[in-house]
Amino acid sequence: MHKFIGILSALLLVACSSDGDEPAAAACSIEGQKQFVLDSMRAWYFWNELLPAQVDTSQFATPEDLLAFLTTFSPDLTPDDGIDNPVDRFSFINTAAADQAFFGEGKFEGFGFSSRFVAENDLRLTRVFLDSPANRAGLARGQQIVALNGRTIADIEANEGVSALFDLSPLEFTMRPVGGNPDGSDDFTTSITQDIVTIDPVPQARIITDPAGVRPPVGYMELATFISTADLEMDAVFADFRAQGVNDVILDLRYNGGGLVSTSE
């Protein structure tokens, strides 16, 4: 199993995979998978010391339900506001095949964007991948997600949460452009279907020069994620930096979701 940077708990359900002997039926059962999740969280979770001593896995229908429960024990982002807001919004369960596709080929199935709350019920796009379903539908970084399937973000967050709706496909997005009118007159609605998204791990790289010629050139590179397809791209960028006398580099890791230790090294 790969090690990850920046992902608090990335669990691969590999109990039903086998390199030789057939796995035990119990390991492939839903109960076996839930036990695997609990054991992995106790061993590797960043806040494993905060997990309850006793967990009845039979109370949860799926491994995903169990994981969602366990992540609620991560520290509260806003402990003084009376609202439960656990810091861990990143842990997830993945298959071994999907893991290999993402970290080995830079591919995943989804809408092709990342987002975060900048204020209560104010959900903004932080990244839109080139040639993704979101990109083709006109979504862009900085836009606000006003509604999903006709429901306001406030309503969704008060119930199942936006992550649950992001699992749906197709999904109707109501978007507000950057600088759009608060009255919604600039909003637009589009239906987007998830598809295979290929990540460009190095979206941009350039050399910044001093117009006066006083300061030496500085390299700039944005690294979207630490995946194996980034290796050759980074080699090419740094080779160009060296050829042009660059000694100082700005490495932009904003919104980088983490990835392989081997790539970071």
Short mmCIF file of C-alpha atoms in Angstrom, two decimals:
data_model
loop_
_atom_site.label_atom_id
_atom_site.label_comp_id
_atom_site.label_asym_id
_atom_site.label_seq_id
_atom_site.Cartn_x
_atom_site.Cartn_y
_atom_site.Cartn_z
CA MET A 1 0.00 0.00 0.00
CA HIS A 2 1.28 3.45 -0.90
CA LYS A 3 2.06 6.00 1.76
CA PHE A 4 0.24 9.30 1.38
CA ILE A 5 1.05 12.93 2.05
CA GLY A 6 -1.71 15.26 3.19
CA ILE A 7 -4.45 12.61 3.34
CA LEU A 8 -5.33 11.83 6.92
CA SER A 9 -6.65 8.37 6.20
CA ALA A 10 -6.90 6.79 2.76
CA LEU A 11 -8.24 3.28 3.20
CA LEU A 12 -8.03 0.72 0.40
CA LEU A 13 -10.53 -2.10 0.55
CA VAL A 14 -8.22 -4.85 -0.60
CA ALA A 15 -9.52 -7.65 1.59
CA CYS A 16 -11.07 -9.35 -1.44
CA SER A 17 -7.92 -9.08 -3.56
CA SER A 18 -5.53 -12.02 -3.66
CA ASP A 19 -2.05 -12.67 -4.92
CA GLY A 20 -2.52 -16.39 -4.66
CA ASP A 21 -4.84 -18.13 -2.23
CA GLU A 22 -8.49 -17.16 -2.27
CA PRO A 23 -9.31 -14.80 0.61
CA ALA A 24 -11.57 -16.02 3.36
CA ALA A 25 -15.26 -15.35 2.74
CA ALA A 26 -15.49 -13.48 6.05
CA ALA A 27 -12.84 -11.01 4.90
CA CYS A 28 -14.88 -10.21 1.78
CA SER A 29 -18.13 -9.73 3.68
CA ILE A 30 -19.44 -6.30 4.63
CA GLU A 31 -18.68 -7.13 8.26
CA GLY A 32 -15.12 -8.09 7.32
CA GLN A 33 -14.67 -4.85 5.41
CA LYS A 34 -15.99 -2.80 8.33
CA GLN A 35 -13.59 -4.56 10.69
CA PHE A 36 -10.73 -3.78 8.28
CA VAL A 37 -11.70 -0.08 8.35
CA LEU A 38 -11.81 -0.02 12.14
CA ASP A 39 -8.49 -1.86 12.50
CA SER A 40 -6.81 0.43 9.95
CA MET A 41 -8.10 3.56 11.65
CA ARG A 42 -6.84 2.36 15.02
CA ALA A 43 -3.42 1.63 13.53
CA TRP A 44 -2.85 4.52 11.11
CA TYR A 45 -5.33 7.35 11.68
CA PHE A 46 -3.74 10.69 12.52
CA TRP A 47 -6.06 11.07 15.53
CA ASN A 48 -6.35 7.40 16.44
CA GLU A 49 -5.93 8.21 20.13
CA LEU A 50 -9.26 10.11 19.99
CA LEU A 51 -11.25 7.14 18.68
CA PRO A 52 -13.68 5.48 21.12
CA ALA A 53 -12.41 2.39 22.88
CA GLN A 54 -15.49 0.39 21.94
CA VAL A 55 -17.13 0.51 18.49
CA ASP A 56 -19.98 -1.81 17.51
CA THR A 57 -19.46 -2.21 13.76
CA SER A 58 -22.83 -3.96 13.41
CA GLN A 59 -24.51 -0.58 13.97
CA PHE A 60 -23.25 0.64 10.58
CA ALA A 61 -24.65 -0.51 7.25
CA THR A 62 -21.48 0.01 5.20
CA PRO A 63 -17.73 0.62 5.67
CA GLU A 64 -18.34 4.18 4.46
CA ASP A 65 -20.90 4.78 7.22
CA LEU A 66 -18.44 3.50 9.81
CA LEU A 67 -15.65 5.74 8.50
CA ALA A 68 -17.96 8.78 8.52
CA PHE A 69 -18.70 8.06 12.20
CA LEU A 70 -15.05 7.63 13.14
CA THR A 71 -13.95 10.89 11.51
CA THR A 72 -16.36 12.82 13.76
CA PHE A 73 -13.88 12.22 16.58
CA SER A 74 -11.22 14.37 14.88
CA PRO A 75 -10.68 17.78 16.55
CA ASP A 76 -13.35 20.43 16.17
CA LEU A 77 -12.29 23.26 13.85
CA THR A 78 -14.48 25.77 15.71
CA PRO A 79 -14.80 24.49 19.28
CA ASP A 80 -16.32 27.69 20.65
CA ASP A 81 -19.31 28.10 18.32
CA GLY A 82 -21.39 25.20 19.60
CA ILE A 83 -21.45 23.60 16.13
CA ASP A 84 -19.83 20.21 15.54
CA ASN A 85 -17.26 20.88 12.83
CA PRO A 86 -14.65 18.07 12.74
CA VAL A 87 -11.40 18.96 11.01
CA ASP A 88 -11.24 15.69 9.05
CA ARG A 89 -13.12 16.24 5.80
CA PHE A 90 -10.57 14.31 3.77
CA SER A 91 -10.59 10.65 4.83
CA PHE A 92 -12.13 8.32 2.30
CA ILE A 93 -12.37 4.70 1.20
CA ASN A 94 -11.02 3.69 -2.17
CA THR A 95 -10.48 0.52 -4.18
CA ALA A 96 -7.02 -0.70 -5.10
CA ALA A 97 -7.85 -0.27 -8.81
CA ALA A 98 -8.99 3.33 -8.37
CA ASP A 99 -5.91 4.06 -6.27
CA GLN A 100 -3.61 2.78 -9.02
CA ALA A 101 -5.49 4.75 -11.67
CA PHE A 102 -5.17 7.97 -9.67
CA PHE A 103 -1.61 7.78 -8.39
CA GLY A 104 -0.21 5.83 -11.35
CA GLU A 105 -2.05 7.47 -14.26
CA GLY A 106 -3.50 10.66 -12.80
CA LYS A 107 -7.05 9.56 -13.60
CA PHE A 108 -10.21 9.52 -11.50
CA GLU A 109 -13.94 9.53 -12.09
CA GLY A 110 -15.71 12.68 -11.00
CA PHE A 111 -16.77 16.19 -11.94
CA GLY A 112 -13.22 17.51 -12.03
CA PHE A 113 -13.15 20.23 -9.39
CA SER A 114 -12.24 20.82 -5.78
CA SER A 115 -14.07 23.16 -3.41
CA ARG A 116 -14.07 24.49 0.12
CA PHE A 117 -16.22 26.60 2.42
CA VAL A 118 -14.85 30.13 2.83
CA ALA A 119 -17.69 31.04 5.21
CA GLU A 120 -20.83 29.37 6.50
CA ASN A 121 -22.78 28.04 3.48
CA ASP A 122 -20.42 29.87 1.11
CA LEU A 123 -18.94 27.07 -1.02
CA ARG A 124 -16.32 28.10 -3.60
CA LEU A 125 -14.41 26.26 -6.30
CA THR A 126 -10.70 26.15 -5.54
CA ARG A 127 -9.64 24.26 -8.67
CA VAL A 128 -11.21 23.11 -11.93
CA PHE A 129 -9.22 20.58 -13.95
CA LEU A 130 -8.68 21.29 -17.63
CA ASP A 131 -11.01 19.39 -20.00
CA SER A 132 -13.00 17.95 -17.08
CA PRO A 133 -16.82 17.78 -17.08
CA ALA A 134 -16.86 20.85 -14.78
CA ASN A 135 -14.50 22.75 -17.07
CA ARG A 136 -16.59 21.93 -20.15
CA ALA A 137 -19.73 23.10 -18.33
CA GLY A 138 -18.24 26.54 -17.68
CA LEU A 139 -17.20 26.14 -14.05
CA ALA A 140 -14.08 28.04 -13.00
CA ARG A 141 -11.98 28.68 -9.93
CA GLY A 142 -13.50 31.19 -7.51
CA GLN A 143 -17.10 30.65 -8.56
CA GLN A 144 -19.66 30.04 -5.82
CA ILE A 145 -21.86 26.95 -5.73
CA VAL A 146 -25.24 28.45 -4.85
CA ALA A 147 -27.41 25.34 -5.12
CA LEU A 148 -27.31 21.66 -6.03
CA ASN A 149 -30.33 20.00 -7.64
CA GLY A 150 -32.30 23.14 -6.82
CA ARG A 151 -31.52 23.00 -3.09
CA THR A 152 -29.58 25.73 -1.31
CA ILE A 153 -26.24 24.90 0.27
CA ALA A 154 -27.68 25.91 3.66
CA ASP A 155 -30.46 23.32 3.31
CA ILE A 156 -28.07 20.59 2.18
CA GLU A 157 -25.58 21.29 4.97
CA ALA A 158 -28.38 21.19 7.53
CA ASN A 159 -29.22 17.69 6.36
CA GLU A 160 -26.97 15.20 4.56
CA GLY A 161 -24.09 17.56 3.62
CA VAL A 162 -22.76 18.48 0.20
CA SER A 163 -20.43 15.46 0.03
CA ALA A 164 -23.48 13.20 -0.27
CA LEU A 165 -24.77 15.13 -3.28
CA PHE A 166 -21.36 15.14 -4.95
CA ASP A 167 -21.76 11.36 -5.22
CA LEU A 168 -24.75 11.88 -7.55
CA SER A 169 -24.44 11.95 -11.33
CA PRO A 170 -25.77 13.80 -13.20
CA LEU A 171 -26.00 16.70 -10.78
CA GLU A 172 -27.50 20.14 -11.39
CA PHE A 173 -25.25 23.02 -10.31
CA THR A 174 -26.41 26.60 -9.80
CA MET A 175 -23.29 28.76 -9.98
CA ARG A 176 -22.48 32.41 -9.26
CA PRO A 177 -19.58 33.89 -11.25
CA VAL A 178 -16.70 35.61 -9.50
CA GLY A 179 -17.97 39.10 -8.68
CA GLY A 180 -21.54 38.10 -9.54
CA ASN A 181 -24.51 40.01 -8.15
CA PRO A 182 -25.66 38.85 -4.70
CA ASP A 183 -29.25 39.00 -5.95
CA GLY A 184 -28.51 36.05 -8.21
CA SER A 185 -29.16 37.83 -11.49
CA ASP A 186 -25.83 36.54 -12.86
CA ASP A 187 -26.30 32.96 -11.67
CA PHE A 188 -26.37 30.12 -14.18
CA THR A 189 -27.50 26.51 -13.90
CA THR A 190 -25.93 23.53 -15.62
CA SER A 191 -26.28 19.77 -15.35
CA ILE A 192 -22.98 17.87 -15.15
CA THR A 193 -22.33 14.14 -15.47
CA GLN A 194 -19.25 12.60 -13.92
CA ASP A 195 -16.61 11.24 -16.27
CA ILE A 196 -12.95 10.21 -16.30
CA VAL A 197 -10.76 13.19 -15.39
CA THR A 198 -7.06 13.28 -16.21
CA ILE A 199 -5.05 15.47 -13.86
CA ASP A 200 -2.28 17.72 -15.15
CA PRO A 201 0.03 17.58 -12.12
CA VAL A 202 1.99 20.67 -13.22
CA PRO A 203 -0.64 23.11 -14.53
CA GLN A 204 1.80 25.97 -14.95
CA ALA A 205 5.49 26.78 -14.73
CA ARG A 206 7.37 29.90 -15.76
CA ILE A 207 10.40 32.06 -15.07
CA ILE A 208 9.91 35.47 -13.45
CA THR A 209 12.47 38.04 -14.50
CA ASP A 210 13.28 41.47 -13.11
CA PRO A 211 12.47 44.09 -15.79
CA ALA A 212 15.38 46.18 -14.52
CA GLY A 213 17.72 43.21 -14.76
CA VAL A 214 18.96 43.74 -11.21
CA ARG A 215 17.64 40.61 -9.51
CA PRO A 216 18.32 37.08 -10.77
CA PRO A 217 15.47 35.13 -12.38
CA VAL A 218 13.09 33.16 -10.16
CA GLY A 219 11.31 30.00 -11.20
CA TYR A 220 7.64 29.41 -10.47
CA MET A 221 5.92 26.02 -10.61
CA GLU A 222 2.44 25.00 -9.53
CA LEU A 223 2.21 21.38 -8.38
CA ALA A 224 -1.38 20.17 -8.21
CA THR A 225 -0.73 16.76 -6.68
CA PHE A 226 2.05 14.28 -5.93
CA ILE A 227 1.35 11.55 -8.49
CA SER A 228 3.79 9.54 -10.57
CA THR A 229 2.95 11.36 -13.82
CA ALA A 230 4.39 14.51 -12.21
CA ASP A 231 7.91 13.06 -12.11
CA LEU A 232 8.89 13.62 -15.76
CA GLU A 233 7.10 16.97 -15.92
CA MET A 234 8.99 18.25 -12.88
CA ASP A 235 12.28 16.96 -14.29
CA ALA A 236 11.67 18.93 -17.49
CA VAL A 237 10.69 22.11 -15.63
CA PHE A 238 13.73 22.05 -13.35
CA ALA A 239 16.03 21.26 -16.27
CA ASP A 240 14.74 24.42 -17.96
CA PHE A 241 15.20 26.40 -14.74
CA ARG A 242 18.84 25.26 -14.48
CA ALA A 243 19.51 26.03 -18.13
CA GLN A 244 18.27 29.59 -17.62
CA GLY A 245 20.29 30.24 -14.47
CA VAL A 246 17.47 29.93 -11.96
CA ASN A 247 18.62 29.29 -8.39
CA ASP A 248 15.47 30.27 -6.46
CA VAL A 249 12.08 28.60 -7.06
CA ILE A 250 8.57 29.35 -5.87
CA LEU A 251 6.76 26.03 -5.46
CA ASP A 252 3.02 26.65 -5.37
CA LEU A 253 1.34 23.91 -3.30
CA ARG A 254 -1.93 25.72 -2.64
CA TYR A 255 -4.82 23.23 -2.79
CA ASN A 256 -2.38 20.37 -3.41
CA GLY A 257 -4.21 17.28 -2.17
CA GLY A 258 -1.09 15.27 -1.32
CA GLY A 259 0.00 12.02 -2.94
CA LEU A 260 3.02 9.76 -3.17
CA VAL A 261 6.04 10.13 -0.91
CA SER A 262 8.23 8.90 -3.79
CA THR A 263 7.15 11.83 -5.96
CA SER A 264 7.66 14.38 -3.18
CA GLU A 265 11.20 13.11 -2.71
#
